């Protein structure tokens, strides 16, 4: 997993707090970031599957490298599930708000 791509979120600007729609120029929307993260988790899962197949078929993969690939995929999946749980909790909280 490439952690160098993870950036520090920008502080909200007064324009964003005022309710302006859309992301600032040069910044991805929340949906796009979520979509990219899901694609990365999917890619890591496919890499882990390939590493398992390579090890099982007696290829050049070592057990150590295979286990590292599997653990990376598992950790990214767990993180994705925690983000999903927080999103669901936030959605449920919004539904409980009284108008």
CSV table of N, CA and C in Angstrom, one decimal:
chain,number,residue,atom,x,y,z
A,1,UNK,N,0.8,-1.2,0.0
A,1,UNK,CA,0.0,0.0,0.0
A,1,UNK,C,0.9,1.2,0.0
A,2,UNK,N,0.6,2.1,-0.9
A,2,UNK,CA,1.5,3.3,-1.0
A,2,UNK,C,0.9,4.4,-0.1
A,3,UNK,N,1.6,4.6,1.0
A,3,UNK,CA,1.1,5.6,2.0
A,3,UNK,C,1.6,7.0,1.6
A,4,UNK,N,2.5,7.2,0.7
A,4,UNK,CA,2.9,8.5,0.3
A,4,UNK,C,1.8,9.3,-0.4
A,5,UNK,N,0.8,8.6,-0.9
A,5,UNK,CA,-0.3,9.4,-1.6
A,5,UNK,C,-1.2,10.0,-0.6
A,6,UNK,N,-1.2,9.5,0.7
A,6,UNK,CA,-2.1,10.0,1.7
A,6,UNK,C,-1.7,11.4,2.1
A,7,UNK,N,-2.6,12.3,1.9
A,7,UNK,CA,-2.3,13.7,2.3
A,7,UNK,C,-3.0,14.2,3.5
A,8,UNK,N,-2.6,15.3,4.0
A,8,UNK,CA,-3.3,15.9,5.2
A,8,UNK,C,-4.5,16.7,4.6
A,9,UNK,N,-5.7,16.4,5.2
A,9,UNK,CA,-6.8,17.1,4.7
A,9,UNK,C,-6.7,18.6,4.9
A,10,UNK,N,-7.2,19.4,4.0
A,10,UNK,CA,-7.1,20.8,4.1
A,10,UNK,C,-8.2,21.3,5.0
A,11,UNK,N,-7.9,22.4,5.7
A,11,UNK,CA,-8.8,23.0,6.7
A,11,UNK,C,-10.0,23.6,5.9
A,12,UNK,N,-11.2,23.5,6.5
A,12,UNK,CA,-12.3,24.1,5.7
A,12,UNK,C,-12.2,25.6,5.6
A,13,UNK,N,-12.6,26.1,4.4
A,13,UNK,CA,-12.5,27.5,4.2
A,13,UNK,C,-13.9,28.1,4.5
A,14,UNK,N,-13.9,29.4,4.7
A,14,UNK,CA,-15.2,30.0,4.9
A,14,UNK,C,-16.2,29.8,3.8
A,15,UNK,N,-15.7,29.7,2.6
A,15,UNK,CA,-16.6,29.4,1.4
A,15,UNK,C,-17.3,28.1,1.6
A,16,UNK,N,-16.5,27.1,2.0
A,16,UNK,CA,-17.0,25.7,2.1
A,16,UNK,C,-18.0,25.7,3.3
A,17,UNK,N,-17.7,26.4,4.3
A,17,UNK,CA,-18.7,26.4,5.4
A,17,UNK,C,-20.0,27.1,5.1
A,18,UNK,N,-19.9,28.0,4.1
A,18,UNK,CA,-21.1,28.8,3.7
A,18,UNK,C,-22.0,27.9,2.9
A,19,UNK,N,-21.6,26.7,2.5
A,19,UNK,CA,-22.5,25.8,1.7
A,19,UNK,C,-22.2,25.8,0.2
A,20,UNK,N,-21.1,26.2,-0.2
A,20,UNK,CA,-20.8,26.2,-1.6
A,20,UNK,C,-20.6,24.7,-2.0
A,21,UNK,N,-21.3,24.3,-3.1
A,21,UNK,CA,-21.3,22.9,-3.5
A,21,UNK,C,-20.0,22.7,-4.4
A,22,UNK,N,-19.6,21.4,-4.4
A,22,UNK,CA,-18.4,21.0,-5.2
A,22,UNK,C,-17.1,21.1,-4.5
A,23,UNK,N,-16.1,20.4,-5.0
A,23,UNK,CA,-14.8,20.5,-4.4
A,23,UNK,C,-14.0,21.6,-5.0
A,24,UNK,N,-13.0,22.0,-4.2
A,24,UNK,CA,-12.2,23.1,-4.7
A,24,UNK,C,-11.4,22.6,-5.9
A,25,UNK,N,-10.9,23.6,-6.7
A,25,UNK,CA,-10.1,23.2,-7.9
A,25,UNK,C,-8.9,22.4,-7.4
A,26,UNK,N,-8.6,21.3,-8.1
A,26,UNK,CA,-7.4,20.5,-7.7
A,26,UNK,C,-7.7,19.5,-6.6
A,27,UNK,N,-8.9,19.5,-6.0
A,27,UNK,CA,-9.2,18.5,-5.0
A,27,UNK,C,-10.3,17.6,-5.5
A,28,UNK,N,-10.1,16.3,-5.1
A,28,UNK,CA,-11.2,15.4,-5.5
A,28,UNK,C,-12.3,15.4,-4.5
A,29,UNK,N,-13.5,15.1,-5.0
A,29,UNK,CA,-14.7,15.1,-4.1
A,29,UNK,C,-14.6,13.9,-3.2
A,30,UNK,N,-15.4,13.9,-2.2
A,30,UNK,CA,-15.5,12.8,-1.2
A,30,UNK,C,-15.8,11.5,-1.9
A,31,UNK,N,-16.8,11.5,-2.8
A,31,UNK,CA,-17.2,10.3,-3.6
A,31,UNK,C,-16.0,9.8,-4.4
A,32,UNK,N,-15.3,10.7,-5.1
A,32,UNK,CA,-14.2,10.3,-5.9
A,32,UNK,C,-13.1,9.6,-5.1
A,33,UNK,N,-12.8,10.2,-3.9
A,33,UNK,CA,-11.7,9.7,-3.0
A,33,UNK,C,-12.2,8.3,-2.5
A,34,UNK,N,-13.5,8.1,-2.2
A,34,UNK,CA,-14.0,6.8,-1.8
A,34,UNK,C,-13.9,5.8,-2.9
A,35,UNK,N,-14.3,6.2,-4.1
A,35,UNK,CA,-14.2,5.3,-5.2
A,35,UNK,C,-12.8,4.9,-5.5
A,36,UNK,N,-11.8,5.8,-5.4
A,36,UNK,CA,-10.4,5.5,-5.7
A,36,UNK,C,-9.9,4.5,-4.6
A,37,UNK,N,-10.3,4.8,-3.4
A,37,UNK,CA,-9.9,3.9,-2.3
A,37,UNK,C,-10.4,2.5,-2.4
A,38,UNK,N,-11.7,2.4,-2.8
A,38,UNK,CA,-12.3,1.1,-3.1
A,38,UNK,C,-11.5,0.3,-4.2
A,39,UNK,N,-11.2,1.1,-5.2
A,39,UNK,CA,-10.4,0.5,-6.4
A,39,UNK,C,-9.1,0.0,-5.9
A,40,UNK,N,-8.4,0.8,-5.0
A,40,UNK,CA,-7.1,0.3,-4.5
A,40,UNK,C,-7.2,-0.9,-3.6
A,41,UNK,N,-8.3,-1.0,-2.8
A,41,UNK,CA,-8.5,-2.2,-2.0
A,41,UNK,C,-8.7,-3.4,-2.9
A,42,UNK,N,-9.5,-3.2,-3.9
A,42,UNK,CA,-9.8,-4.3,-4.9
A,42,UNK,C,-8.5,-4.7,-5.5
A,43,UNK,N,-7.7,-3.8,-5.9
A,43,UNK,CA,-6.4,-4.1,-6.6
A,43,UNK,C,-5.5,-4.9,-5.6
A,44,UNK,N,-5.5,-4.5,-4.3
A,44,UNK,CA,-4.7,-5.3,-3.4
A,44,UNK,C,-5.2,-6.7,-3.1
A,45,UNK,N,-6.5,-6.8,-3.2
A,45,UNK,CA,-7.1,-8.2,-3.0
A,45,UNK,C,-6.7,-9.1,-4.2
A,46,UNK,N,-6.8,-8.5,-5.4
A,46,UNK,CA,-6.4,-9.3,-6.6
A,46,UNK,C,-4.9,-9.6,-6.5
A,47,UNK,N,-4.1,-8.7,-6.1
A,47,UNK,CA,-2.6,-9.0,-5.9
A,47,UNK,C,-2.4,-10.1,-4.9
A,48,UNK,N,-3.2,-10.1,-3.8
A,48,UNK,CA,-3.0,-11.2,-2.8
A,48,UNK,C,-3.5,-12.5,-3.4
A,49,UNK,N,-4.6,-12.5,-4.2
A,49,UNK,CA,-5.0,-13.8,-4.9
A,49,UNK,C,-3.9,-14.3,-5.8
A,50,UNK,N,-3.3,-13.4,-6.6
A,50,UNK,CA,-2.3,-13.8,-7.5
A,50,UNK,C,-1.1,-14.3,-6.8
A,51,UNK,N,-0.7,-13.7,-5.6
A,51,UNK,CA,0.4,-14.2,-4.9
A,51,UNK,C,0.2,-15.6,-4.3
A,52,UNK,N,-1.1,-15.8,-3.9
A,52,UNK,CA,-1.4,-17.2,-3.3
A,52,UNK,C,-1.3,-18.2,-4.5
A,53,UNK,N,-1.9,-17.9,-5.6
A,53,UNK,CA,-1.8,-18.8,-6.8
A,53,UNK,C,-0.3,-19.1,-7.2
A,54,UNK,N,0.5,-18.0,-7.2
A,54,UNK,CA,1.9,-18.2,-7.5
A,54,UNK,C,2.6,-19.1,-6.5
A,55,UNK,N,2.3,-18.9,-5.2
A,55,UNK,CA,3.0,-19.8,-4.2
A,55,UNK,C,2.5,-21.2,-4.3
A,56,UNK,N,1.2,-21.4,-4.5
A,56,UNK,CA,0.6,-22.7,-4.6
A,56,UNK,C,1.1,-23.5,-5.8
A,57,UNK,N,1.4,-22.8,-6.9
A,57,UNK,CA,1.8,-23.4,-8.1
A,57,UNK,C,3.3,-23.7,-8.2
A,58,UNK,N,4.0,-23.3,-7.1
A,58,UNK,CA,5.4,-23.5,-7.0
A,58,UNK,C,6.2,-22.5,-7.8
A,59,UNK,N,5.7,-21.3,-8.0
A,59,UNK,CA,6.4,-20.3,-8.8
A,59,UNK,C,7.5,-19.7,-8.0
A,60,UNK,N,7.9,-18.5,-8.4
A,60,UNK,CA,9.1,-17.9,-7.8
A,60,UNK,C,8.7,-17.1,-6.5
A,61,UNK,N,7.5,-17.0,-6.1
A,61,UNK,CA,7.1,-16.3,-4.9
A,61,UNK,C,7.5,-17.0,-3.7
A,62,UNK,N,7.9,-16.2,-2.7
A,62,UNK,CA,8.3,-16.8,-1.4
A,62,UNK,C,7.2,-16.7,-0.5
A,63,UNK,N,7.2,-17.5,0.6
A,63,UNK,CA,6.1,-17.5,1.6
A,63,UNK,C,6.1,-16.1,2.3
A,64,UNK,N,7.2,-15.6,2.5
A,64,UNK,CA,7.3,-14.3,3.2
A,64,UNK,C,6.6,-13.2,2.4
A,65,UNK,N,7.0,-13.1,1.1
A,65,UNK,CA,6.4,-12.1,0.2
A,65,UNK,C,4.9,-12.3,0.1
A,66,UNK,N,4.5,-13.6,0.0
A,66,UNK,CA,3.1,-13.9,-0.1
A,66,UNK,C,2.3,-13.4,1.1
A,67,UNK,N,2.9,-13.7,2.3
A,67,UNK,CA,2.2,-13.3,3.5
A,67,UNK,C,2.1,-11.8,3.7
A,68,UNK,N,3.2,-11.1,3.2
A,68,UNK,CA,3.1,-9.6,3.3
A,68,UNK,C,2.0,-9.1,2.4
A,69,UNK,N,1.9,-9.7,1.2
A,69,UNK,CA,0.9,-9.2,0.3
A,69,UNK,C,-0.5,-9.5,0.8
A,70,UNK,N,-0.7,-10.6,1.4
A,70,UNK,CA,-2.0,-11.0,2.0
A,70,UNK,C,-2.3,-10.1,3.2
A,71,UNK,N,-1.4,-9.8,4.0
A,71,UNK,CA,-1.6,-8.9,5.2
A,71,UNK,C,-1.9,-7.5,4.7
A,72,UNK,N,-1.2,-7.0,3.7
A,72,UNK,CA,-1.5,-5.7,3.2
A,72,UNK,C,-3.0,-5.6,2.7
A,73,UNK,N,-3.4,-6.6,2.0
A,73,UNK,CA,-4.8,-6.7,1.4
A,73,UNK,C,-5.8,-6.7,2.6
A,74,UNK,N,-5.5,-7.5,3.6
A,74,UNK,CA,-6.4,-7.7,4.7
A,74,UNK,C,-6.5,-6.4,5.5
A,75,UNK,N,-5.4,-5.7,5.8
A,75,UNK,CA,-5.4,-4.5,6.5
A,75,UNK,C,-6.1,-3.4,5.8
A,76,UNK,N,-5.9,-3.3,4.5
A,76,UNK,CA,-6.7,-2.3,3.7
A,76,UNK,C,-8.2,-2.6,3.7
A,77,UNK,N,-8.5,-3.9,3.6
A,77,UNK,CA,-9.9,-4.2,3.7
A,77,UNK,C,-10.6,-3.9,5.0
A,78,UNK,N,-9.8,-4.1,6.1
A,78,UNK,CA,-10.3,-3.8,7.4
A,78,UNK,C,-10.5,-2.3,7.6
A,79,UNK,N,-9.6,-1.5,7.0
A,79,UNK,CA,-9.7,-0.1,7.1
A,79,UNK,C,-10.9,0.4,6.3
A,80,UNK,N,-11.1,-0.2,5.1
A,80,UNK,CA,-12.3,0.2,4.3
A,80,UNK,C,-13.6,-0.2,5.0
A,81,UNK,N,-13.6,-1.3,5.7
A,81,UNK,CA,-14.8,-1.6,6.5
A,81,UNK,C,-15.1,-0.6,7.6
A,82,UNK,N,-14.0,-0.2,8.3
A,82,UNK,CA,-14.2,0.8,9.4
A,82,UNK,C,-14.7,2.1,8.8
A,83,UNK,N,-14.2,2.5,7.7
A,83,UNK,CA,-14.7,3.8,7.0
A,83,UNK,C,-16.1,3.6,6.6
A,84,UNK,N,-16.5,2.4,6.1
A,84,UNK,CA,-17.9,2.2,5.8
A,84,UNK,C,-18.8,2.2,7.0
A,85,UNK,N,-18.3,1.7,8.1
A,85,UNK,CA,-19.1,1.7,9.3
A,85,UNK,C,-19.3,3.1,9.8
A,86,UNK,N,-18.3,3.9,9.7
A,86,UNK,CA,-18.4,5.4,10.1
A,86,UNK,C,-19.4,6.1,9.2
A,87,UNK,N,-19.4,5.8,7.9
A,87,UNK,CA,-20.3,6.5,7.0
A,87,UNK,C,-21.7,6.1,7.3
A,88,UNK,N,-22.0,4.8,7.6
A,88,UNK,CA,-23.3,4.3,7.9
A,88,UNK,C,-23.8,4.9,9.2
A,89,UNK,N,-22.9,5.0,10.2
A,89,UNK,CA,-23.3,5.7,11.5
A,89,UNK,C,-23.6,7.1,11.3
A,90,UNK,N,-22.9,7.8,10.5
A,90,UNK,CA,-23.1,9.2,10.2
A,90,UNK,C,-24.5,9.4,9.5
A,91,UNK,N,-24.8,8.5,8.5
A,91,UNK,CA,-26.0,8.6,7.8
A,91,UNK,C,-27.2,8.3,8.7
A,92,UNK,N,-27.0,7.3,9.6
A,92,UNK,CA,-28.1,7.0,10.6
A,92,UNK,C,-28.3,8.2,11.5
A,93,UNK,N,-27.2,8.9,11.9
A,93,UNK,CA,-27.4,10.0,12.8
A,93,UNK,C,-28.1,11.2,12.1
A,94,UNK,N,-27.9,11.3,10.8
A,94,UNK,CA,-28.6,12.4,10.0
A,94,UNK,C,-30.1,12.0,10.0
A,95,UNK,N,-30.4,10.7,9.8
A,95,UNK,CA,-31.8,10.3,9.7
A,95,UNK,C,-32.5,10.5,11.1
A,96,UNK,N,-31.8,10.5,12.2
A,96,UNK,CA,-32.4,10.7,13.5
A,96,UNK,C,-32.6,12.2,13.8
A,97,UNK,N,-32.0,13.0,13.0
A,97,UNK,CA,-32.2,14.5,13.3
A,97,UNK,C,-33.6,14.9,13.1
A,98,UNK,N,-34.1,15.7,13.9
A,98,UNK,CA,-35.4,16.3,13.8
A,98,UNK,C,-35.4,17.6,13.0
A,99,UNK,N,-36.4,17.7,12.2
A,99,UNK,CA,-36.4,18.9,11.3
A,99,UNK,C,-37.2,20.0,12.0
